[in-house]
Each structure stands twice: as structure tokens, then as C-alpha cells.
Coordinates of N, CA and C in Angstrom, one line a residue:
M1 N 94.2 20.7 79.8 CA 92.9 20.6 80.5 C 92.7 21.8 81.5
V2 N 91.6 22.3 81.5 CA 91.2 23.4 82.5 C 90.2 22.9 83.4
W3 N 90.4 23.1 84.7 CA 89.3 22.7 85.7 C 89.3 23.8 86.7
N4 N 88.1 24.0 87.3 CA 87.9 25.0 88.3 C 86.8 24.6 89.3
L5 N 87.2 24.7 90.6 CA 86.2 24.3 91.7 C 85.5 25.6 92.1
I6 N 84.1 25.5 92.1 CA 83.3 26.6 92.4 C 82.5 26.3 93.7
A7 N 82.9 26.9 94.8 CA 82.2 26.6 96.1 C 80.9 27.3 96.1
A8 N 79.8 26.6 96.5 CA 78.5 27.1 96.5 C 78.4 28.3 97.5
N9 N 79.1 28.2 98.6 CA 79.0 29.3 99.6 C 79.8 30.5 99.2
S10 N 80.4 30.5 98.1 CA 81.1 31.7 97.6 C 80.3 32.5 96.6
L11 N 79.2 32.0 96.2 CA 78.3 32.6 95.2 C 77.5 33.7 95.8
S12 N 77.4 34.9 95.1 CA 76.5 36.0 95.5 C 75.2 35.8 94.9
S13 N 74.2 36.4 95.6 CA 72.8 36.3 95.3 C 72.4 37.5 94.4
M14 N 71.4 37.2 93.5 CA 70.9 38.3 92.7 C 69.4 38.0 92.4
P15 N 68.6 39.0 92.1 CA 67.2 38.8 91.9 C 66.9 38.0 90.6
W16 N 65.8 37.3 90.6 CA 65.3 36.6 89.4 C 65.0 37.6 88.3
K17 N 64.9 37.1 87.1 CA 64.5 38.0 86.0 C 63.2 38.6 86.2
N18 N 62.2 37.9 86.8 CA 60.9 38.5 87.1 C 60.8 39.1 88.5
G19 N 61.9 39.1 89.2 CA 61.8 39.7 90.6 C 61.2 38.9 91.6
G20 N 60.7 37.7 91.4 CA 60.0 36.9 92.3 C 60.8 36.0 93.3
G21 N 62.1 36.1 93.2 CA 63.0 35.3 94.1 C 64.4 35.7 93.9
T22 N 65.3 34.8 94.3 CA 66.8 35.1 94.2 C 67.5 33.9 93.6
T23 N 68.6 34.1 93.0 CA 69.4 33.1 92.4 C 70.9 33.4 92.6
R24 N 71.7 32.3 92.7 CA 73.1 32.4 92.7 C 73.7 31.8 91.4
E25 N 74.4 32.6 90.7 CA 74.9 32.2 89.4 C 76.2 31.4 89.6
V26 N 76.2 30.2 89.1 CA 77.4 29.3 89.2 C 78.4 29.6 88.1
L27 N 77.9 29.5 86.9 CA 78.7 29.8 85.7 C 77.8 30.4 84.6
K28 N 78.4 31.2 83.7 CA 77.7 31.6 82.5 C 78.7 31.9 81.4
F29 N 78.2 31.9 80.2 CA 79.0 32.1 79.0 C 78.2 32.9 78.0
P30 N 78.8 34.0 77.5 CA 80.1 34.6 77.8 C 80.1 35.2 79.2
L31 N 81.3 35.4 79.7 CA 81.5 35.9 81.1 C 80.8 37.2 81.3
S32 N 80.9 38.1 80.2 CA 80.4 39.4 80.3 C 78.9 39.5 80.0
S33 N 78.2 38.4 79.8 CA 76.8 38.4 79.4 C 75.9 38.8 80.6
T34 N 74.7 39.1 80.2 CA 73.6 39.5 81.2 C 72.6 38.4 81.2
I35 N 71.6 38.6 82.0 CA 70.4 37.6 82.1 C 69.7 37.6 80.7
E36 N 69.8 38.6 79.9 CA 69.2 38.6 78.6 C 70.1 38.1 77.5
T37 N 71.4 38.1 77.7 CA 72.3 37.8 76.5 C 73.2 36.6 76.7
F38 N 73.0 35.8 77.8 CA 73.9 34.6 77.9 C 73.6 33.6 76.8
D39 N 74.7 32.8 76.5 CA 74.5 31.6 75.6 C 74.2 30.4 76.5
W40 N 74.8 30.3 77.6 CA 74.5 29.2 78.6 C 74.7 29.7 80.0
R41 N 74.0 29.1 81.0 CA 74.0 29.6 82.3 C 73.7 28.4 83.3
I42 N 74.3 28.3 84.4 CA 74.0 27.4 85.5 C 73.8 28.2 86.7
S43 N 72.7 28.0 87.4 CA 72.4 28.7 88.6 C 71.7 27.9 89.7
I44 N 71.7 28.4 90.9 CA 71.0 27.8 92.0 C 70.0 28.8 92.5
A45 N 68.7 28.4 92.5 CA 67.6 29.3 92.9 C 67.1 29.0 94.2
A46 N 66.7 30.0 95.0 CA 66.0 29.9 96.2 C 64.5 30.3 96.0
V47 N 63.6 29.4 96.2 CA 62.2 29.6 95.9 C 61.5 29.6 97.3
A48 N 61.1 30.9 97.7 CA 60.5 31.0 99.1 C 59.0 31.0 99.0
S49 N 58.4 31.3 97.8 CA 57.0 31.3 97.8 C 56.5 30.9 96.4
S50 N 55.3 30.5 96.3 CA 54.7 30.1 95.0 C 54.6 31.3 94.1
G51 N 54.7 31.0 92.8 CA 54.5 32.2 91.8 C 54.9 31.7 90.4
P52 N 54.9 32.7 89.5 CA 55.2 32.4 88.1 C 56.7 32.2 87.9
F53 N 57.1 31.3 87.0 CA 58.5 31.2 86.5 C 58.8 32.4 85.6
S54 N 60.1 32.8 85.6 CA 60.5 33.8 84.6 C 60.4 33.1 83.2
I55 N 60.1 33.9 82.2 CA 60.0 33.5 80.8 C 61.3 33.8 80.1
F56 N 61.8 32.8 79.4 CA 63.1 32.9 78.7 C 62.9 32.4 77.3
P57 N 62.4 33.3 76.4 CA 62.3 32.9 75.0 C 63.6 32.4 74.3
G58 N 63.5 31.3 73.6 CA 64.7 30.8 72.9 C 65.6 30.0 73.7
I59 N 65.3 29.8 75.0 CA 66.1 29.1 75.9 C 65.6 27.7 76.3
D60 N 66.4 26.7 76.3 CA 66.1 25.4 76.8 C 66.5 25.3 78.3
R61 N 65.7 24.8 79.1 CA 66.0 24.7 80.6 C 65.9 23.3 81.1
T62 N 66.7 23.0 82.1 CA 66.6 21.8 82.9 C 66.8 22.2 84.3
M63 N 66.0 21.6 85.2 CA 66.1 21.9 86.6 C 66.0 20.6 87.5
I64 N 66.5 20.7 88.7 CA 66.4 19.6 89.6 C 66.2 20.3 91.0
V65 N 65.3 19.7 91.9 CA 65.2 20.2 93.2 C 66.3 19.7 94.1
T66 N 67.0 20.6 94.8 CA 68.1 20.2 95.6 C 67.9 20.2 97.1
D67 N 66.8 21.0 97.5 CA 66.5 21.1 98.9 C 65.0 21.4 99.0
G68 N 64.4 20.9 100.1 CA 63.0 21.2 100.4 C 62.1 20.0 99.9
E69 N 60.8 20.2 100.1 CA 59.8 19.1 99.8 C 59.4 19.0 98.4
G70 N 59.6 20.0 97.6 CA 59.2 19.9 96.2 C 58.4 21.1 95.7
I71 N 58.2 21.1 94.4 CA 57.4 22.1 93.7 C 56.6 21.5 92.6
E72 N 55.4 22.0 92.5 CA 54.5 21.6 91.4 C 54.6 22.6 90.3
L73 N 54.8 22.2 89.1 CA 54.8 23.1 87.9 C 53.5 22.9 87.2
N74 N 52.8 24.0 86.9 CA 51.5 24.0 86.3 C 51.4 25.0 85.2
D75 N 51.2 24.5 83.9 CA 51.1 25.4 82.8 C 49.7 25.4 82.2
K76 N 48.7 25.0 83.0 CA 47.3 25.0 82.6 C 46.9 23.8 81.7
K77 N 48.0 23.1 81.1 CA 47.8 21.9 80.3 C 48.1 20.7 81.1
K78 N 49.2 20.8 81.9 CA 49.6 19.7 82.7 C 50.2 20.2 84.0
R79 N 50.3 19.2 84.9 CA 50.9 19.5 86.2 C 52.0 18.4 86.5
I80 N 53.2 18.9 86.9 CA 54.3 18.0 87.2 C 54.8 18.4 88.6
T81 N 55.0 17.4 89.4 CA 55.5 17.6 90.7 C 57.0 17.1 90.8
L82 N 57.9 18.0 91.2 CA 59.3 17.7 91.2 C 59.7 17.7 92.7
R83 N 60.4 16.6 93.1 CA 60.9 16.4 94.5 C 62.4 16.1 94.4
Q84 N 63.0 16.2 95.6 CA 64.5 16.0 95.6 C 64.9 14.7 95.1
A85 N 64.2 13.7 95.2 CA 64.6 12.3 94.7 C 64.4 12.1 93.2
D86 N 63.8 13.1 92.6 CA 63.4 12.9 91.1 C 64.6 13.2 90.2
E87 N 64.5 12.8 89.0 CA 65.4 13.1 87.9 C 65.3 14.5 87.5
P88 N 66.3 15.1 86.8 CA 66.1 16.4 86.2 C 65.0 16.5 85.3
F89 N 64.4 17.7 85.2 CA 63.2 17.9 84.3 C 63.6 19.0 83.3
S90 N 63.4 18.8 82.0 CA 63.7 19.7 80.9 C 62.5 20.3 80.3
F91 N 62.5 21.6 80.0 CA 61.4 22.2 79.4 C 61.8 23.5 78.6
P92 N 61.0 24.0 77.7 CA 61.4 25.2 76.9 C 61.1 26.4 77.9
G93 N 62.0 27.4 77.8 CA 61.9 28.6 78.6 C 60.7 29.5 78.3
E94 N 60.0 29.2 77.2 CA 58.8 30.0 76.9 C 57.6 29.5 77.6
V95 N 57.6 28.3 78.2 CA 56.4 27.8 78.8 C 56.1 28.6 80.1
P96 N 54.8 29.1 80.2 CA 54.5 29.9 81.4 C 54.1 29.1 82.6
Y97 N 55.1 28.5 83.2 CA 54.8 27.7 84.4 C 54.5 28.5 85.6
Q98 N 53.5 28.1 86.4 CA 53.3 28.6 87.7 C 54.0 27.5 88.7
G99 N 54.8 28.0 89.6 CA 55.4 27.1 90.6 C 54.6 27.2 91.9
I100 N 54.2 26.0 92.3 CA 53.4 25.9 93.6 C 54.2 25.0 94.5
L101 N 54.7 25.6 95.6 CA 55.5 24.9 96.6 C 54.7 23.8 97.3
V102 N 55.3 22.6 97.4 CA 54.6 21.5 98.0 C 54.4 21.7 99.5
D103 N 55.5 22.1 100.2 CA 55.4 22.3 101.7 C 56.6 23.1 102.1
G104 N 56.6 24.4 101.8 CA 57.6 25.3 102.3 C 58.7 25.5 101.2
P105 N 59.7 26.4 101.5 CA 60.7 26.8 100.5 C 61.5 25.6 100.0
I106 N 62.0 25.8 98.7 CA 62.9 24.8 98.1 C 64.1 25.6 97.5
A107 N 65.1 24.8 97.1 CA 66.2 25.3 96.3 C 66.2 24.4 95.1
D108 N 66.6 24.9 93.9 CA 66.8 24.1 92.7 C 68.0 24.6 91.9
L109 N 68.5 23.6 91.1 CA 69.6 23.9 90.3 C 69.1 24.0 88.8
N110 N 69.5 25.0 88.1 CA 69.0 25.2 86.7 C 70.1 25.3 85.7
V111 N 69.9 24.7 84.6 CA 70.8 24.8 83.4 C 70.0 25.4 82.3
M112 N 70.5 26.5 81.7 CA 69.8 27.1 80.6 C 70.8 27.3 79.4
T113 N 70.3 27.0 78.2 CA 71.1 27.2 77.0 C 70.3 27.9 75.9
R114 N 70.9 28.8 75.2 CA 70.3 29.4 74.0 C 70.2 28.4 72.9
R115 N 69.0 27.9 72.5 CA 68.9 26.8 71.7 C 69.5 26.9 70.3
T116 N 69.7 28.1 69.8 CA 70.2 28.3 68.5 C 71.8 28.2 68.5
R117 N 72.4 28.2 69.7 CA 73.8 28.2 69.8 C 74.4 27.0 70.6
Y118 N 73.6 26.6 71.6 CA 74.2 25.5 72.5 C 73.0 24.5 72.8
S119 N 73.5 23.3 73.3 CA 72.5 22.4 73.8 C 73.2 21.9 75.1
H120 N 72.3 21.2 75.9 CA 72.9 20.7 77.2 C 72.2 19.4 77.6
S121 N 72.8 18.7 78.5 CA 72.2 17.5 79.2 C 72.6 17.6 80.6
M122 N 71.7 17.1 81.5 CA 72.0 17.0 82.9 C 71.6 15.6 83.3
R123 N 72.6 14.8 83.8 CA 72.4 13.5 84.2 C 72.6 13.3 85.7
R124 N 71.7 12.6 86.4 CA 71.9 12.4 87.8 C 72.5 11.0 87.9
H125 N 73.6 10.9 88.7 CA 74.2 9.6 89.0 C 74.0 9.3 90.5
R126 N 73.5 8.1 90.7 CA 73.2 7.7 92.1 C 74.3 6.7 92.6
S127 N 75.4 6.6 91.9 CA 76.5 5.7 92.3 C 77.8 6.3 91.8
A128 N 78.9 5.8 92.2 CA 80.2 6.2 91.7 C 80.3 5.9 90.2
G129 N 81.2 6.7 89.5 CA 81.3 6.5 88.1 C 82.4 7.3 87.5
T130 N 82.6 7.2 86.2 CA 83.6 7.9 85.5 C 83.0 8.7 84.3
S131 N 83.4 9.9 84.1 CA 82.9 10.7 83.0 C 84.0 10.8 82.0
I132 N 83.7 10.4 80.8 CA 84.6 10.5 79.6 C 84.4 11.7 78.8
D133 N 85.4 12.4 78.4 CA 85.3 13.6 77.7 C 84.8 13.3 76.3
R134 N 83.8 14.1 75.8 CA 83.3 14.0 74.5 C 83.5 15.4 73.7
G135 N 84.4 16.1 74.2 CA 84.8 17.4 73.5 C 83.9 18.6 74.0
N136 N 83.1 18.4 75.0 CA 82.2 19.5 75.5 C 82.6 20.0 76.9
V137 N 82.1 21.1 77.3 CA 82.3 21.6 78.6 C 81.5 20.7 79.6
R138 N 82.1 20.2 80.7 CA 81.4 19.4 81.7 C 81.5 20.1 83.0
V139 N 80.3 20.0 83.7 CA 80.3 20.5 85.1 C 79.7 19.4 86.0
F140 N 80.4 19.2 87.1 CA 79.9 18.2 88.1 C 79.4 18.9 89.3
V141 N 78.3 18.5 89.8 CA 77.7 19.2 91.0 C 77.4 18.1 92.0
A142 N 77.8 18.4 93.3 CA 77.6 17.5 94.4 C 76.1 17.7 94.9
L143 N 75.4 16.6 95.0 CA 74.0 16.7 95.6 C 74.0 16.4 97.1
A144 N 75.2 16.0 97.6 CA 75.4 15.7 99.0 C 76.8 16.1 99.4
D145 N 77.1 16.3 100.6 CA 78.5 16.6 101.1 C 79.4 15.5 100.9
G146 N 80.7 15.8 100.6 CA 81.7 14.7 100.5 C 81.9 14.1 99.2
L147 N 81.5 14.7 98.1 CA 81.6 14.1 96.8 C 83.1 14.1 96.4
S148 N 83.7 12.9 96.2 CA 85.1 12.7 95.9 C 85.3 12.6 94.4
C149 N 86.1 13.5 93.8 CA 86.4 13.5 92.4 C 87.9 13.4 92.2
A150 N 88.3 12.7 91.1 CA 89.7 12.7 90.7 C 89.8 13.2 89.3
V151 N 90.5 14.2 89.1 CA 90.7 14.8 87.7 C 92.2 14.7 87.5
G152 N 92.6 13.8 86.5 CA 94.0 13.6 86.3 C 94.7 13.1 87.6
T153 N 95.7 13.8 88.1 CA 96.3 13.4 89.3 C 95.8 14.1 90.5
K154 N 94.8 15.0 90.4 CA 94.3 15.8 91.4 C 93.0 15.2 92.0
S155 N 93.0 15.1 93.4 CA 91.8 14.6 94.0 C 91.1 15.8 94.7
L156 N 89.8 15.9 94.6 CA 89.0 17.0 95.2 C 87.8 16.4 95.9
V157 N 87.4 17.1 97.0 CA 86.2 16.8 97.7 C 85.3 18.0 97.7
L158 N 84.1 17.7 97.2 CA 83.1 18.8 97.1 C 82.0 18.7 98.2
A159 N 81.6 19.9 98.7 CA 80.5 20.0 99.6 C 79.2 20.1 98.7
K160 N 78.1 19.9 99.4 CA 76.8 19.9 98.7 C 76.7 21.2 97.9
L161 N 76.3 21.1 96.6 CA 76.1 22.1 95.6 C 77.4 22.8 95.1
D162 N 78.5 22.3 95.6 CA 79.8 22.8 94.9 C 79.8 22.2 93.5
S163 N 80.5 23.0 92.6 CA 80.6 22.6 91.2 C 82.0 22.5 90.8
L164 N 82.3 21.5 89.9 CA 83.6 21.4 89.3 C 83.4 21.5 87.8
L165 N 84.0 22.6 87.2 CA 84.1 22.8 85.8 C 85.3 22.1 85.2
V166 N 85.1 21.3 84.2 CA 86.2 20.6 83.5 C 86.0 20.9 82.0
D167 N 87.1 21.4 81.4 CA 87.1 21.8 80.0 C 88.4 21.2 79.4
G168 N 88.3 19.9 79.0 CA 89.5 19.3 78.5 C 89.3 17.8 78.3
R169 N 90.4 17.1 78.0 CA 90.3 15.8 77.5 C 90.5 14.7 78.6
E170 N 90.6 15.1 79.8 CA 90.8 14.1 80.9 C 89.4 13.5 81.3
S171 N 89.5 12.2 81.7 CA 88.3 11.6 82.3 C 88.2 12.1 83.8
V172 N 87.0 12.0 84.4 CA 86.8 12.4 85.7 C 86.2 11.2 86.5
A173 N 86.9 10.8 87.5 CA 86.4 9.6 88.3 C 85.7 10.2 89.6
V174 N 84.5 9.8 89.8 CA 83.7 10.2 90.9 C 83.5 9.0 91.8
A175 N 84.0 9.0 93.1 CA 84.0 7.9 93.9 C 82.9 7.9 95.0
S176 N 81.9 8.8 94.7 CA 80.8 8.9 95.7 C 79.4 8.8 94.9
A177 N 78.4 8.7 95.7 CA 77.0 8.7 95.1 C 76.3 10.0 95.1
D178 N 75.3 10.2 94.2 CA 74.4 11.3 94.1 C 75.1 12.6 93.7
W179 N 75.3 12.7 92.4 CA 75.9 13.8 91.7 C 75.3 14.1 90.3
L180 N 75.5 15.3 89.9 CA 75.0 15.7 88.6 C 76.2 15.8 87.6
E181 N 76.0 15.4 86.4 CA 76.9 15.6 85.3 C 76.2 16.5 84.3
I182 N 76.7 17.7 84.1 CA 76.1 18.6 83.1 C 77.1 18.7 81.9
E183 N 76.6 18.6 80.7 CA 77.4 18.7 79.6 C 76.8 19.8 78.7
I184 N 77.6 20.7 78.2 CA 77.2 21.8 77.4 C 77.9 21.7 76.0
A185 N 77.2 21.6 75.0 CA 77.8 21.5 73.6 C 77.4 22.6 72.7
Q186 N 78.3 23.1 72.0 CA 78.0 24.2 71.0 C 77.4 23.5 69.8
R187 N 76.3 24.2 69.3 CA 75.7 23.7 68.1 C 76.5 24.1 66.8
H188 N 76.7 23.2 65.9 CA 77.3 23.5 64.7 C 76.3 23.5 63.6
L189 N 76.0 24.7 63.1 CA 75.0 24.9 62.1 C 75.5 24.7 60.7
E190 N 74.8 24.0 59.9 CA 75.2 23.7 58.5 C 75.2 25.1 57.8
P191 N 76.2 25.3 57.0 CA 76.2 26.6 56.2 C 75.1 26.5 55.1
K192 N 74.5 27.7 54.8 CA 73.4 27.7 53.8 C 74.0 27.6 52.5
S193 N 73.3 26.9 51.6 CA 73.8 26.7 50.2 C 73.4 27.9 49.3

């Protein structure tokens, strides 16, 4: 089993694809990929002002607000308001959302997968629990300070927005409330006849 603790305060900032804000990249695959060529990516965005979301053709996205009052997403057909207390929201990267801040800056966590190669899920857990391996990459993210995780015989405590990457057959026991479980699965395409 492979695991790696990624401290949120160790991540460097980079501009958004559309230049409208900044993001801190938590994980990506392949490691040498760019914002245009990744197969999957997890990042934390700082949203200081209202404006358009970056467009990512062929990418499935899920986001959750981690700090601030919230953001309204508007694509001219519907409006969705996301706040810290809400569940993760999934949408296609091609949708031209405008982000309108509810009351000041926010931060959000994003998972993106290239839909022809990978799929993902993001589940919010509001109580302690155990994650069972299903043969996929798993990432656990603390939504509050002091998230206690046990991986095999190792115990770890995560600060808010720290991430724990687990790639292996061990279960992970989380003894705290308010955490995310992200699972990334490779798509197995049927061969053409």
C-alpha cells in the first residue's frame, strides 16, 4: 500500500486556466501533465471576485465550498447556490458557468477527471467512518482541523484542507467528523469488434 500526506500549507499557488484567480494543485496524474493534458486533478481554488469559470472540454468536475459565504453558479438556464454546509456539486467542464460570490471571497476544492479515461466520486462524511478499498485511488480531505485517520498501523492527524492519498488495499478508519472521500477510477473501455 502507498500513502502520502499532503499538507495544504505546502502547496504553491498558480493562476487559473482563464487567469481569473489562483489555485493550489493538490494532486494530478500524470505527474508531468499540464492544465491541458491531465487525466485527473485535485485542486483548491481561491475565488476573490465574481467572474466566469474556466472551460474544460471533456472534463467532469466536482466542487465543494470550503471557506466563505458561498457562490452562485449561473449558466443562463439555471442558478445554483453553493455554501460551505452543502454537499459536493458535479457538472461537465464545458458548461459556461458565471460564478457570483454571495458575500465576499471563498475557497473551494475541485476534482476533475478526463471522462474518456477516468471517473470520480466525492462524498462528504459528517461523522466518523471507515473507507474500504475498491481498487481505486482514494484521497481523504479534512474539512476541519484535527481529522484523525488510521491507515494500517499508522495514525495521522490532518489540519483543515490537508489531504491523504491512499493507493492500496488497506481500509482507512476516520475517527472525526466532516471529511471528504474522493475516489478516482480508471475507465476500462471495451475493445472494438
